[in-house]
Amino acid sequence: MADKETAALRDALCGTKFVYIAASFAALGGLLFGYDTGVISGALIFIKREFGLTTVAEEIVVSGVLLGATLGAIVGGKAADLFGRRRVLLVTAAIFGIGALASAMAPSPTVLIVSRVVLGLAIGLASTNVPVYLSEVAPPQARGWVVSLFQLAVTVGIVVAYLTDYAFAGVEGWRWMLGLAVAPALIFGTGMFFLPETPRWLIRGGHHEVAHRVLVRIRDLGDVNVEIEEIKASLAQQTEGGHWTDLLRRQVRPALVVGLGLAVFQQITGINTVIYYAPKILQTAGFNSASGAILATVGVGVVNVGMTIIAMFLVDRAGRRPLLLVGIAGMIITLGVLGLSFRISNPSGQLAWIAVICLMGYVASFAISLGPIFWLLIAEIYPLKIRGLAEGTAATFNWASNLIVSLTFLTLVEKLGASSTFLLYAFASVASWLFAYYFVPETRGRTLEQIEAFWRARHRARNADSGIS
Ligand code: BGC
């Protein structure tokens, strides 16, 4: 009986099903990313009250996570190439757990800030490793879907954080708000303990037999040799040695530009001003009741989740580029209307409703474009030898841009006014649409090795055009 059950469990965990189970556990890293960045908005008022924080201390508590995430992303990519995706994710889960407990039990503001930076480290590590892990275990025809589970988990994490804040607000339970993240961290760590290393990292390190076993387990195909040969052949053509300097090589440069560009545009188009400050924006637009503003914020979070699910459904069918271009166009329109609406006077409170509709439309547009597709593309466009490193560099730019936007938003609103601030993000969205149109390639349906071959062919064609041999 026990044997039968074990066999049944093994069957259930084989083939495509295994990929989805593996992906769900790995994506918990995204849930913790969303939860730990989102939870502070509701916890802050109580922390401020208990510790008597100054405004500067408050800003440091909020942005400590972003600083930690920038540092985590700097080391996370290189670590993933050196030690493997799975090992780094195991360490990440442990740091998530320790950071959550330490921040929940913090006896002083200093300990709280240090714990938030530690949590940030885990978020940075997760953001460099989870998408790469997912892209390297996913079958090519479902890779968009599988990697976007990460973004879905981020958005679910944000909503869970908003709801937890709401649930514990009555008892001023900020320690519970921060501490509850221990539970998903434990599940994430346990899941990663049982999950295998990715076949691509194994082949890169010469562990061909183990890679073969893993591939047999995660593919429905009896013969996985074709995939193994494709990975080996692609590796053989890569001249990179896995160093930072490789990122500047001519053949890697176009992919690097795509990753870094999208990293910066994902943030400077203003998404986190809404995710972190939605109640404030709504109140500026004339939403008088605080609880109404908070409820509308939960609505924004739910729209974010719902549209991410739609993006997951479309990304392997319509492709990455159409989603990016349509979504960013939506961001331009909604930000533009939001910016202009702050210029009109608000005699009967319609502005508040225009603001809600624009914010929802803006988040919906982000959720089908720059949200999931940035993390997806940076996990699939780089050559295997430097994939972790290059993905980590893009993630670092993303976190650093996030930090800058979050730190400057309130000052911009104060100095320029809400209208000009949102119009500024609308202009950044126009630039990001042009960038996507001219620079971002379509990767739908291709294997990771075919994507590598695409960049190589393009590099050869450019060299031939400019007469370089
Ligand atoms: C971004 C985060 C953002 C989240 C919102 C992610 O793709 O990287 O900065 O908070 O989306 O859904």
Tab-separated table of C-alpha atoms and ligand atoms in Angstrom:
chain	number	residue	atom	x	y	z
A	1	MET	CA	0.000	0.000	0.000
A	2	ALA	CA	2.725	2.360	1.035
A	3	ASP	CA	4.603	1.476	-2.163
A	4	LYS	CA	1.491	2.105	-4.213
A	5	GLU	CA	1.011	5.467	-2.575
A	6	THR	CA	4.625	6.416	-3.125
A	7	ALA	CA	4.336	5.380	-6.778
A	8	ALA	CA	1.129	7.405	-7.140
A	9	LEU	CA	2.815	10.420	-5.577
A	10	ARG	CA	5.833	10.006	-7.870
A	11	ASP	CA	3.491	9.789	-10.899
A	12	ALA	CA	1.671	12.901	-9.761
A	13	LEU	CA	4.970	14.695	-9.403
A	14	CYS	CA	6.254	13.711	-12.832
A	15	GLY	CA	5.907	15.367	-16.189
A	16	THR	CA	4.227	18.677	-16.756
A	17	LYS	CA	2.400	18.462	-13.449
A	18	PHE	CA	5.744	18.442	-11.699
A	19	VAL	CA	6.734	21.682	-13.423
A	20	TYR	CA	3.566	23.371	-12.222
A	21	ILE	CA	3.992	22.121	-8.661
A	22	ALA	CA	7.641	23.155	-8.666
A	23	ALA	CA	6.685	26.503	-10.132
A	24	SER	CA	4.047	27.091	-7.460
A	25	PHE	CA	6.512	26.501	-4.638
A	26	ALA	CA	9.240	28.590	-6.232
A	27	ALA	CA	6.740	31.363	-6.892
A	28	LEU	CA	6.214	31.663	-3.122
A	29	GLY	CA	9.397	33.730	-3.270
A	30	GLY	CA	7.307	36.226	-5.259
A	31	LEU	CA	4.522	36.121	-2.680
A	32	LEU	CA	7.012	37.059	0.035
A	33	PHE	CA	8.363	39.851	-2.199
A	34	GLY	CA	4.839	41.275	-2.580
A	35	TYR	CA	3.885	40.764	1.066
A	36	ASP	CA	7.017	42.258	2.584
A	37	THR	CA	6.967	45.317	0.315
A	38	GLY	CA	3.200	45.867	0.680
A	39	VAL	CA	2.709	45.220	4.394
A	40	ILE	CA	4.521	48.291	5.645
A	41	SER	CA	1.931	50.747	4.293
A	42	GLY	CA	-0.628	49.657	6.907
A	43	ALA	CA	1.850	48.845	9.685
A	44	LEU	CA	3.643	52.164	9.585
A	45	ILE	CA	1.138	54.288	11.500
A	46	PHE	CA	1.352	51.969	14.519
A	47	ILE	CA	5.130	51.601	14.354
A	48	LYS	CA	5.424	55.367	14.221
A	49	ARG	CA	3.193	55.688	17.265
A	50	GLU	CA	4.992	53.016	19.324
A	51	PHE	CA	8.541	54.191	18.597
A	52	GLY	CA	7.767	57.893	18.108
A	53	LEU	CA	9.481	57.889	14.693
A	54	THR	CA	10.501	61.094	12.949
A	55	THR	CA	9.552	61.484	9.278
A	56	VAL	CA	13.106	60.622	8.219
A	57	ALA	CA	13.089	57.474	10.377
A	58	GLU	CA	9.736	56.583	8.838
A	59	GLU	CA	11.162	56.924	5.334
A	60	ILE	CA	14.131	54.753	6.303
A	61	VAL	CA	11.826	52.020	7.679
A	62	VAL	CA	9.935	52.003	4.364
A	63	SER	CA	12.910	52.229	2.028
A	64	GLY	CA	15.207	49.919	4.068
A	65	VAL	CA	13.617	46.991	2.257
A	66	LEU	CA	14.321	48.562	-1.132
A	67	LEU	CA	17.945	49.231	-0.181
A	68	GLY	CA	18.338	45.613	1.002
A	69	ALA	CA	16.711	44.349	-2.194
A	70	THR	CA	19.161	46.354	-4.319
A	71	LEU	CA	22.065	44.753	-2.414
A	72	GLY	CA	20.464	41.285	-2.618
A	73	ALA	CA	20.037	41.621	-6.379
A	74	ILE	CA	23.695	42.660	-6.801
A	75	VAL	CA	24.977	39.456	-5.185
A	76	GLY	CA	22.033	37.186	-6.070
A	77	GLY	CA	22.748	36.771	-9.758
A	78	LYS	CA	26.419	35.911	-9.421
A	79	ALA	CA	25.608	33.580	-6.497
A	80	ALA	CA	23.005	31.774	-8.640
A	81	ASP	CA	25.577	31.124	-11.370
A	82	LEU	CA	28.193	29.973	-8.851
A	83	PHE	CA	26.169	27.896	-6.376
A	84	GLY	CA	23.023	27.023	-8.334
A	85	ARG	CA	19.526	28.468	-8.367
A	86	ARG	CA	18.119	26.012	-5.829
A	87	ARG	CA	20.768	26.505	-3.135
A	88	VAL	CA	20.450	30.270	-3.306
A	89	LEU	CA	16.666	29.977	-3.006
A	90	LEU	CA	17.038	27.779	0.093
A	91	VAL	CA	19.213	30.435	1.731
A	92	THR	CA	16.708	33.070	0.560
A	93	ALA	CA	13.857	31.264	2.354
A	94	ALA	CA	15.896	31.162	5.578
A	95	ILE	CA	16.644	34.907	5.353
A	96	PHE	CA	12.958	35.647	4.705
A	97	GLY	CA	12.054	33.728	7.881
A	98	ILE	CA	14.740	35.343	10.047
A	99	GLY	CA	13.947	38.845	8.727
A	100	ALA	CA	10.214	38.433	9.395
A	101	LEU	CA	10.748	37.205	12.965
A	102	ALA	CA	13.382	39.824	13.754
A	103	SER	CA	11.249	42.695	12.467
A	104	ALA	CA	8.171	41.423	14.331
A	105	MET	CA	10.087	41.252	17.615
A	106	ALA	CA	12.177	44.408	17.122
A	107	PRO	CA	12.652	46.144	20.496
A	108	SER	CA	13.889	49.403	18.918
A	109	PRO	CA	13.704	51.343	15.630
A	110	THR	CA	17.338	50.448	14.866
A	111	VAL	CA	16.666	46.704	15.111
A	112	LEU	CA	13.544	47.178	13.003
A	113	ILE	CA	15.454	49.021	10.284
A	114	VAL	CA	18.250	46.418	10.238
A	115	SER	CA	15.667	43.597	10.027
A	116	ARG	CA	13.907	45.357	7.158
A	117	VAL	CA	17.217	45.624	5.280
A	118	VAL	CA	17.768	41.881	5.915
A	119	LEU	CA	14.278	41.148	4.566
A	120	GLY	CA	15.144	43.285	1.565
A	121	LEU	CA	18.209	41.104	0.933
A	122	ALA	CA	15.904	38.087	0.675
A	123	ILE	CA	13.566	39.969	-1.667
A	124	GLY	CA	16.497	40.923	-3.922
A	125	LEU	CA	17.746	37.323	-3.940
A	126	ALA	CA	14.256	36.011	-4.733
A	127	SER	CA	13.777	38.500	-7.556
A	128	THR	CA	17.005	37.399	-9.234
A	129	ASN	CA	16.570	33.673	-8.726
A	130	VAL	CA	12.893	32.738	-8.876
A	131	PRO	CA	12.285	33.942	-12.477
A	132	VAL	CA	15.476	32.225	-13.680
A	133	TYR	CA	14.575	29.006	-11.843
A	134	LEU	CA	11.116	29.039	-13.416
A	135	SER	CA	12.325	29.816	-16.934
A	136	GLU	CA	14.903	27.017	-16.775
A	137	VAL	CA	12.467	24.289	-15.714
A	138	ALA	CA	9.508	25.379	-17.884
A	139	PRO	CA	8.741	23.787	-21.271
A	140	PRO	CA	9.225	26.471	-23.994
A	141	GLN	CA	5.590	26.609	-25.088
A	142	ALA	CA	4.450	27.404	-21.511
A	143	ARG	CA	7.449	29.426	-20.303
A	144	GLY	CA	5.661	32.786	-20.395
A	145	TRP	CA	2.877	31.398	-18.265
A	146	VAL	CA	5.129	29.612	-15.808
A	147	VAL	CA	7.533	32.530	-15.245
A	148	SER	CA	4.615	34.947	-14.890
A	149	LEU	CA	3.526	32.901	-11.868
A	150	PHE	CA	6.225	34.905	-10.121
A	151	GLN	CA	4.499	38.210	-10.889
A	152	LEU	CA	1.126	36.691	-9.987
A	153	ALA	CA	2.564	35.684	-6.621
A	154	VAL	CA	3.943	39.218	-6.127
A	155	THR	CA	0.490	40.723	-6.743
A	156	VAL	CA	-1.241	38.162	-4.496
A	157	GLY	CA	1.348	38.925	-1.802
A	158	ILE	CA	0.504	42.630	-2.018
A	159	VAL	CA	-3.261	41.993	-1.609
A	160	VAL	CA	-2.683	39.552	1.264
A	161	ALA	CA	-0.542	42.214	2.920
A	162	TYR	CA	-3.265	44.874	2.504
A	163	LEU	CA	-5.872	42.488	3.965
A	164	THR	CA	-3.621	41.469	6.863
A	165	ASP	CA	-3.024	45.137	7.647
A	166	TYR	CA	-6.764	45.690	7.601
A	167	ALA	CA	-7.412	42.664	9.856
A	168	PHE	CA	-4.875	43.673	12.504
A	169	ALA	CA	-5.417	47.424	12.360
A	170	GLY	CA	-8.130	47.245	15.055
A	171	VAL	CA	-5.679	45.863	17.621
A	172	GLU	CA	-2.761	47.942	16.336
A	173	GLY	CA	-1.027	44.592	15.709
A	174	TRP	CA	1.914	45.707	13.576
A	175	ARG	CA	4.088	42.915	15.000
A	176	TRP	CA	1.594	40.334	13.719
A	177	MET	CA	1.464	42.068	10.341
A	178	LEU	CA	5.225	41.776	9.928
A	179	GLY	CA	5.637	38.404	11.662
A	180	LEU	CA	3.041	36.407	9.719
A	181	ALA	CA	5.391	36.299	6.723
A	182	VAL	CA	7.210	33.501	8.560
A	183	ALA	CA	4.533	31.002	7.437
A	184	PRO	CA	5.013	31.349	3.642
A	185	ALA	CA	8.795	31.514	4.221
A	186	LEU	CA	8.650	28.083	5.888
A	187	ILE	CA	6.552	26.595	3.081
A	188	PHE	CA	8.838	28.149	0.476
A	189	GLY	CA	11.957	26.719	2.160
A	190	THR	CA	10.415	23.260	2.586
A	191	GLY	CA	9.309	23.223	-1.059
A	192	MET	CA	12.747	24.266	-2.315
A	193	PHE	CA	14.351	21.553	-0.190
A	194	PHE	CA	12.481	18.895	-2.177
A	195	LEU	CA	12.720	20.545	-5.587
A	196	PRO	CA	15.618	19.763	-7.952
A	197	GLU	CA	18.261	22.106	-9.352
A	198	THR	CA	17.487	23.307	-12.885
A	199	PRO	CA	18.749	21.045	-15.693
A	200	ARG	CA	20.414	23.987	-17.425
A	201	TRP	CA	22.547	24.987	-14.433
A	202	LEU	CA	23.496	21.322	-13.973
A	203	ILE	CA	24.626	20.976	-17.584
A	204	ARG	CA	26.532	24.240	-17.354
A	205	GLY	CA	28.458	22.734	-14.412
A	206	GLY	CA	29.061	19.420	-16.263
A	207	HIS	CA	26.605	17.360	-14.175
A	208	HIS	CA	25.087	15.720	-17.228
A	209	GLU	CA	23.674	12.589	-15.610
A	210	VAL	CA	21.872	14.447	-12.872
A	211	ALA	CA	20.533	16.883	-15.470
A	212	HIS	CA	19.253	13.934	-17.495
A	213	ARG	CA	17.448	12.511	-14.454
A	214	VAL	CA	15.872	15.880	-13.640
A	215	LEU	CA	14.705	16.397	-17.223
A	216	VAL	CA	13.158	12.935	-17.390
A	217	ARG	CA	11.284	13.812	-14.224
A	218	ILE	CA	9.990	17.178	-15.402
A	219	ARG	CA	9.147	16.470	-19.054
A	220	ASP	CA	6.405	14.244	-20.413
A	221	LEU	CA	8.810	13.103	-23.140
A	222	GLY	CA	10.596	9.751	-22.829
A	223	ASP	CA	13.561	11.124	-24.767
A	224	VAL	CA	15.102	14.227	-23.302
A	225	ASN	CA	18.381	13.896	-25.176
A	226	VAL	CA	17.323	16.401	-27.830
A	227	GLU	CA	16.915	19.099	-25.181
A	228	ILE	CA	20.207	18.146	-23.514
A	229	GLU	CA	22.070	18.254	-26.825
A	230	GLU	CA	20.516	21.633	-27.648
A	231	ILE	CA	21.667	23.066	-24.292
A	232	LYS	CA	25.184	21.623	-24.718
A	233	ALA	CA	25.482	22.921	-28.281
A	234	SER	CA	24.365	26.362	-27.217
A	235	LEU	CA	26.839	26.381	-24.319
A	236	ALA	CA	29.639	25.372	-26.666
A	237	GLN	CA	29.002	28.475	-28.759
A	238	GLN	CA	29.089	30.849	-25.789
A	239	THR	CA	32.450	32.479	-25.377
A	240	GLU	CA	31.532	34.206	-22.109
A	241	GLY	CA	33.428	33.109	-19.014
A	242	GLY	CA	30.756	34.159	-16.515
A	243	HIS	CA	32.443	37.394	-15.354
A	244	TRP	CA	31.040	40.894	-14.829
A	245	THR	CA	33.092	42.146	-17.793
A	246	ASP	CA	31.191	39.725	-20.080
A	247	LEU	CA	28.146	41.940	-19.677
A	248	LEU	CA	29.859	44.613	-21.740
A	249	ARG	CA	30.790	42.367	-24.656
A	250	ARG	CA	29.412	43.424	-28.001
A	251	GLN	CA	27.310	40.301	-28.488
A	252	VAL	CA	25.695	40.578	-25.045
A	253	ARG	CA	25.121	44.324	-25.179
A	254	PRO	CA	21.767	44.395	-27.045
A	255	ALA	CA	20.216	41.952	-24.556
A	256	LEU	CA	21.722	43.904	-21.665
A	257	VAL	CA	20.201	47.134	-22.987
A	258	VAL	CA	16.754	45.467	-23.222
A	259	GLY	CA	16.975	44.186	-19.625
A	260	LEU	CA	18.305	47.387	-18.083
A	261	GLY	CA	15.939	49.577	-20.078
A	262	LEU	CA	12.875	47.605	-19.045
A	263	ALA	CA	14.160	47.508	-15.445
A	264	VAL	CA	14.284	51.283	-15.248
A	265	PHE	CA	11.072	51.884	-17.223
A	266	GLN	CA	9.125	49.417	-15.066
A	267	GLN	CA	9.785	51.716	-12.127
A	268	ILE	CA	10.032	55.269	-13.489
A	269	THR	CA	6.547	54.950	-14.964
A	270	GLY	CA	5.414	55.165	-11.349
A	271	ILE	CA	3.806	51.833	-10.401
A	272	ASN	CA	4.958	51.894	-6.799
A	273	THR	CA	3.657	55.374	-6.143
A	274	VAL	CA	0.277	53.660	-6.504
A	275	ILE	CA	1.176	50.390	-4.763
A	276	TYR	CA	2.746	52.142	-1.752
A	277	TYR	CA	0.766	55.393	-1.626
A	278	ALA	CA	-2.684	54.719	-3.176
A	279	PRO	CA	-4.691	55.890	-0.125
A	280	LYS	CA	-2.694	59.150	-0.096
A	281	ILE	CA	-3.287	59.753	-3.829
A	282	LEU	CA	-7.003	59.089	-3.426
A	283	GLN	CA	-7.238	61.465	-0.511
A	284	THR	CA	-5.450	64.149	-2.541
A	285	ALA	CA	-8.091	63.599	-5.243
A	286	GLY	CA	-10.851	64.305	-2.732
A	287	PHE	CA	-11.673	60.923	-1.192
A	288	ASN	CA	-12.662	62.114	2.228
A	289	SER	CA	-13.033	58.942	4.225
A	290	ALA	CA	-9.808	57.109	5.091
A	291	SER	CA	-11.557	53.732	5.159
A	292	GLY	CA	-13.041	54.375	1.685
A	293	ALA	CA	-9.541	55.132	0.424
A	294	ILE	CA	-8.187	51.942	1.986
A	295	LEU	CA	-11.006	49.884	0.486
A	296	ALA	CA	-10.345	51.388	-2.947
A	297	THR	CA	-6.689	50.438	-2.428
A	298	VAL	CA	-7.683	46.797	-1.867
A	299	GLY	CA	-9.676	47.132	-5.121
A	300	VAL	CA	-6.514	48.339	-6.895
A	301	GLY	CA	-4.679	45.263	-5.550
A	302	VAL	CA	-7.421	42.918	-6.746
A	303	VAL	CA	-7.387	44.457	-10.254
A	304	ASN	CA	-3.610	43.918	-10.259
A	305	VAL	CA	-4.084	40.183	-9.512
A	306	GLY	CA	-6.948	39.728	-11.994
A	307	MET	CA	-5.158	41.380	-14.907
A	308	THR	CA	-1.964	39.452	-14.180
A	309	ILE	CA	-3.970	36.233	-14.590
A	310	ILE	CA	-5.253	37.492	-17.953
A	311	ALA	CA	-1.679	38.357	-18.973
A	312	MET	CA	-0.572	34.819	-18.052
A	313	PHE	CA	-3.262	33.420	-20.307
A	314	LEU	CA	-2.237	35.655	-23.221
A	315	VAL	CA	1.538	35.768	-22.957
A	316	ASP	CA	2.232	32.441	-24.720
A	317	ARG	CA	-0.578	33.017	-27.227
A	318	ALA	CA	-0.399	36.680	-28.245
A	319	GLY	CA	3.289	37.019	-27.366
A	320	ARG	CA	5.313	39.426	-25.222
A	321	ARG	CA	5.489	42.405	-27.570
A	322	PRO	CA	1.753	42.950	-28.245
A	323	LEU	CA	1.019	42.803	-24.510
A	324	LEU	CA	3.822	45.237	-23.742
A	325	LEU	CA	2.770	47.742	-26.407
A	326	VAL	CA	-0.970	47.626	-25.653
A	327	GLY	CA	-0.405	47.751	-21.885
A	328	ILE	CA	2.044	50.650	-21.950
A	329	ALA	CA	-0.320	52.570	-24.265
A	330	GLY	CA	-3.002	52.097	-21.573
A	331	MET	CA	-0.582	53.412	-18.934
A	332	ILE	CA	0.095	56.537	-21.014
A	333	ILE	CA	-3.624	57.299	-21.391
A	334	THR	CA	-4.608	56.670	-17.767
A	335	LEU	CA	-1.637	58.594	-16.342
A	336	GLY	CA	-2.318	61.453	-18.751
A	337	VAL	CA	-5.992	61.680	-17.755
A	338	LEU	CA	-5.093	61.383	-14.062
A	339	GLY	CA	-2.515	64.171	-14.412
A	340	LEU	CA	-4.917	66.448	-16.274
A	341	SER	CA	-7.805	65.739	-13.918
A	342	PHE	CA	-5.808	67.142	-11.001
A	343	ARG	CA	-5.791	70.465	-12.910
A	344	ILE	CA	-9.541	70.903	-12.841
A	345	SER	CA	-11.379	72.121	-9.789
A	346	ASN	CA	-13.380	69.550	-7.924
A	347	PRO	CA	-16.696	71.061	-6.910
A	348	SER	CA	-18.784	67.914	-6.599
A	349	GLY	CA	-16.183	65.271	-5.896
A	350	GLN	CA	-16.169	63.691	-9.401
A	351	LEU	CA	-12.396	63.998	-9.399
A	352	ALA	CA	-12.170	61.298	-6.738
A	353	TRP	CA	-14.002	58.915	-9.052
A	354	ILE	CA	-11.950	59.868	-12.097
A	355	ALA	CA	-8.868	59.190	-9.949
A	356	VAL	CA	-10.149	55.742	-8.898
A	357	ILE	CA	-10.968	54.795	-12.493
A	358	CYS	CA	-7.592	56.041	-13.745
A	359	LEU	CA	-5.672	54.267	-10.994
A	360	MET	CA	-7.501	50.997	-11.697
A	361	GLY	CA	-6.966	51.384	-15.458
A	362	TYR	CA	-3.312	52.232	-14.931
A	363	VAL	CA	-2.665	49.239	-12.670
A	364	ALA	CA	-4.586	46.973	-15.081
A	365	SER	CA	-2.422	48.191	-17.969
A	366	PHE	CA	0.774	47.687	-15.964
A	367	ALA	CA	-0.370	44.207	-14.944
A	368	ILE	CA	-0.648	43.003	-18.545
A	369	SER	CA	2.609	44.589	-19.652
A	370	LEU	CA	5.632	45.886	-17.748
A	371	GLY	CA	4.654	43.968	-14.579
A	372	PRO	CA	5.001	40.352	-15.688
A	373	ILE	CA	6.893	40.857	-18.936
A	374	PHE	CA	9.912	42.605	-17.429
A	375	TRP	CA	10.583	39.686	-15.047
A	376	LEU	CA	9.872	37.175	-17.819
A	377	LEU	CA	12.159	38.719	-20.427
A	378	ILE	CA	15.129	39.151	-18.105
A	379	ALA	CA	14.875	35.455	-17.228
A	380	GLU	CA	14.918	34.349	-20.867
A	381	ILE	CA	16.998	36.694	-23.023
A	382	TYR	CA	20.516	36.116	-21.649
A	383	PRO	CA	23.023	33.385	-22.541
A	384	LEU	CA	23.168	30.564	-19.983
A	385	LYS	CA	26.785	31.225	-18.938
A	386	ILE	CA	25.910	34.684	-17.631
A	387	ARG	CA	22.154	34.328	-17.128
A	388	GLY	CA	22.159	34.766	-13.338
A	389	LEU	CA	24.645	37.605	-13.467
A	390	ALA	CA	22.819	39.542	-16.193
A	391	GLU	CA	19.380	38.937	-14.655
A	392	GLY	CA	20.770	40.113	-11.301
A	393	THR	CA	22.120	43.288	-12.898
A	394	ALA	CA	18.719	44.085	-14.412
A	395	ALA	CA	17.037	43.363	-11.065
A	396	THR	CA	19.546	45.647	-9.321
A	397	PHE	CA	18.659	48.506	-11.681
A	398	ASN	CA	14.988	47.788	-11.035
A	399	TRP	CA	15.347	47.993	-7.241
A	400	ALA	CA	17.565	51.053	-7.364
A	401	SER	CA	15.029	52.823	-9.620
A	402	ASN	CA	12.241	51.737	-7.270
A	403	LEU	CA	14.156	53.256	-4.353
A	404	ILE	CA	14.665	56.569	-6.187
A	405	VAL	CA	11.003	56.852	-7.294
A	406	SER	CA	9.680	55.933	-3.838
A	407	LEU	CA	11.953	58.418	-2.121
A	408	THR	CA	11.154	61.279	-4.501
A	409	PHE	CA	7.400	60.835	-5.022
A	410	LEU	CA	6.126	62.766	-2.015
A	411	THR	CA	8.641	65.564	-2.570
A	412	LEU	CA	7.654	65.797	-6.258
A	413	VAL	CA	3.972	66.068	-5.327
A	414	GLU	CA	4.858	68.760	-2.805
A	415	LYS	CA	7.091	70.766	-5.172
A	416	LEU	CA	5.454	70.218	-8.603
A	417	GLY	CA	1.932	69.242	-7.584
A	418	ALA	CA	0.121	65.922	-8.213
A	419	SER	CA	-0.792	66.897	-11.771
A	420	SER	CA	2.744	67.528	-13.068
A	421	THR	CA	4.067	64.514	-11.170
A	422	PHE	CA	1.667	62.125	-12.910
A	423	LEU	CA	2.239	63.837	-16.250
A	424	LEU	CA	5.959	63.206	-15.694
A	425	TYR	CA	5.240	59.482	-15.282
A	426	ALA	CA	3.065	59.674	-18.426
A	427	PHE	CA	6.070	61.048	-20.375
A	428	ALA	CA	8.252	58.280	-18.970
A	429	SER	CA	5.605	55.840	-20.251
A	430	VAL	CA	5.807	57.351	-23.750
A	431	ALA	CA	9.584	56.807	-23.673
A	432	SER	CA	9.076	53.261	-22.451
A	433	TRP	CA	6.581	52.505	-25.267
A	434	LEU	CA	9.116	53.711	-27.854
A	435	PHE	CA	11.832	51.653	-26.152
A	436	ALA	CA	9.665	48.514	-26.218
A	437	TYR	CA	8.727	49.126	-29.845
A	438	TYR	CA	12.290	49.572	-31.100
A	439	PHE	CA	14.340	47.305	-28.824
A	440	VAL	CA	12.350	44.419	-27.332
A	441	PRO	CA	12.364	41.168	-29.351
A	442	GLU	CA	9.557	38.579	-29.416
A	443	THR	CA	10.520	35.406	-27.534
A	444	ARG	CA	7.218	33.520	-27.557
A	445	GLY	CA	7.432	29.785	-28.340
A	446	ARG	CA	11.239	29.713	-28.696
A	447	THR	CA	13.481	27.583	-26.510
A	448	LEU	CA	16.008	29.468	-24.387
A	449	GLU	CA	18.681	28.114	-26.721
A	450	GLN	CA	16.859	29.453	-29.797
A	451	ILE	CA	16.723	32.866	-28.134
A	452	GLU	CA	20.507	32.680	-27.581
A	453	ALA	CA	20.934	31.705	-31.253
A	454	PHE	CA	18.788	34.698	-32.263
A	455	TRP	CA	21.140	37.177	-30.529
A	456	ARG	CA	24.201	35.426	-32.002
A	457	ALA	CA	22.739	35.584	-35.513
A	458	ARG	CA	21.899	39.254	-35.050
A	459	HIS	CA	25.403	39.973	-33.828
A	460	ARG	CA	26.905	38.174	-36.852
A	461	ALA	CA	24.597	40.037	-39.229
A	462	ARG	CA	25.583	43.400	-37.706
A	463	ASN	CA	29.269	42.524	-37.928
A	464	ALA	CA	28.834	41.498	-41.535
A	465	ASP	CA	27.015	44.778	-42.262
A	466	SER	CA	29.797	46.833	-40.711
A	467	GLY	CA	32.499	44.721	-42.359
A	468	ILE	CA	33.903	43.258	-39.086
A	469	SER	CA	35.096	39.684	-39.580
B	1	BGC	C1	7.359	45.319	-9.635
B	1	BGC	C2	7.139	45.851	-8.250
B	1	BGC	C3	5.689	46.227	-8.083
B	1	BGC	C4	4.772	45.074	-8.451
B	1	BGC	C5	3.336	45.486	-8.474
B	1	BGC	C6	6.450	44.142	-9.865
B	1	BGC	O1	6.645	43.629	-11.160
B	1	BGC	O2	8.707	44.917	-9.803
B	1	BGC	O3	7.997	46.935	-8.024
B	1	BGC	O4	5.423	46.589	-6.742
B	1	BGC	O5	5.103	44.565	-9.737
B	1	BGC	O6	2.510	44.474	-8.913
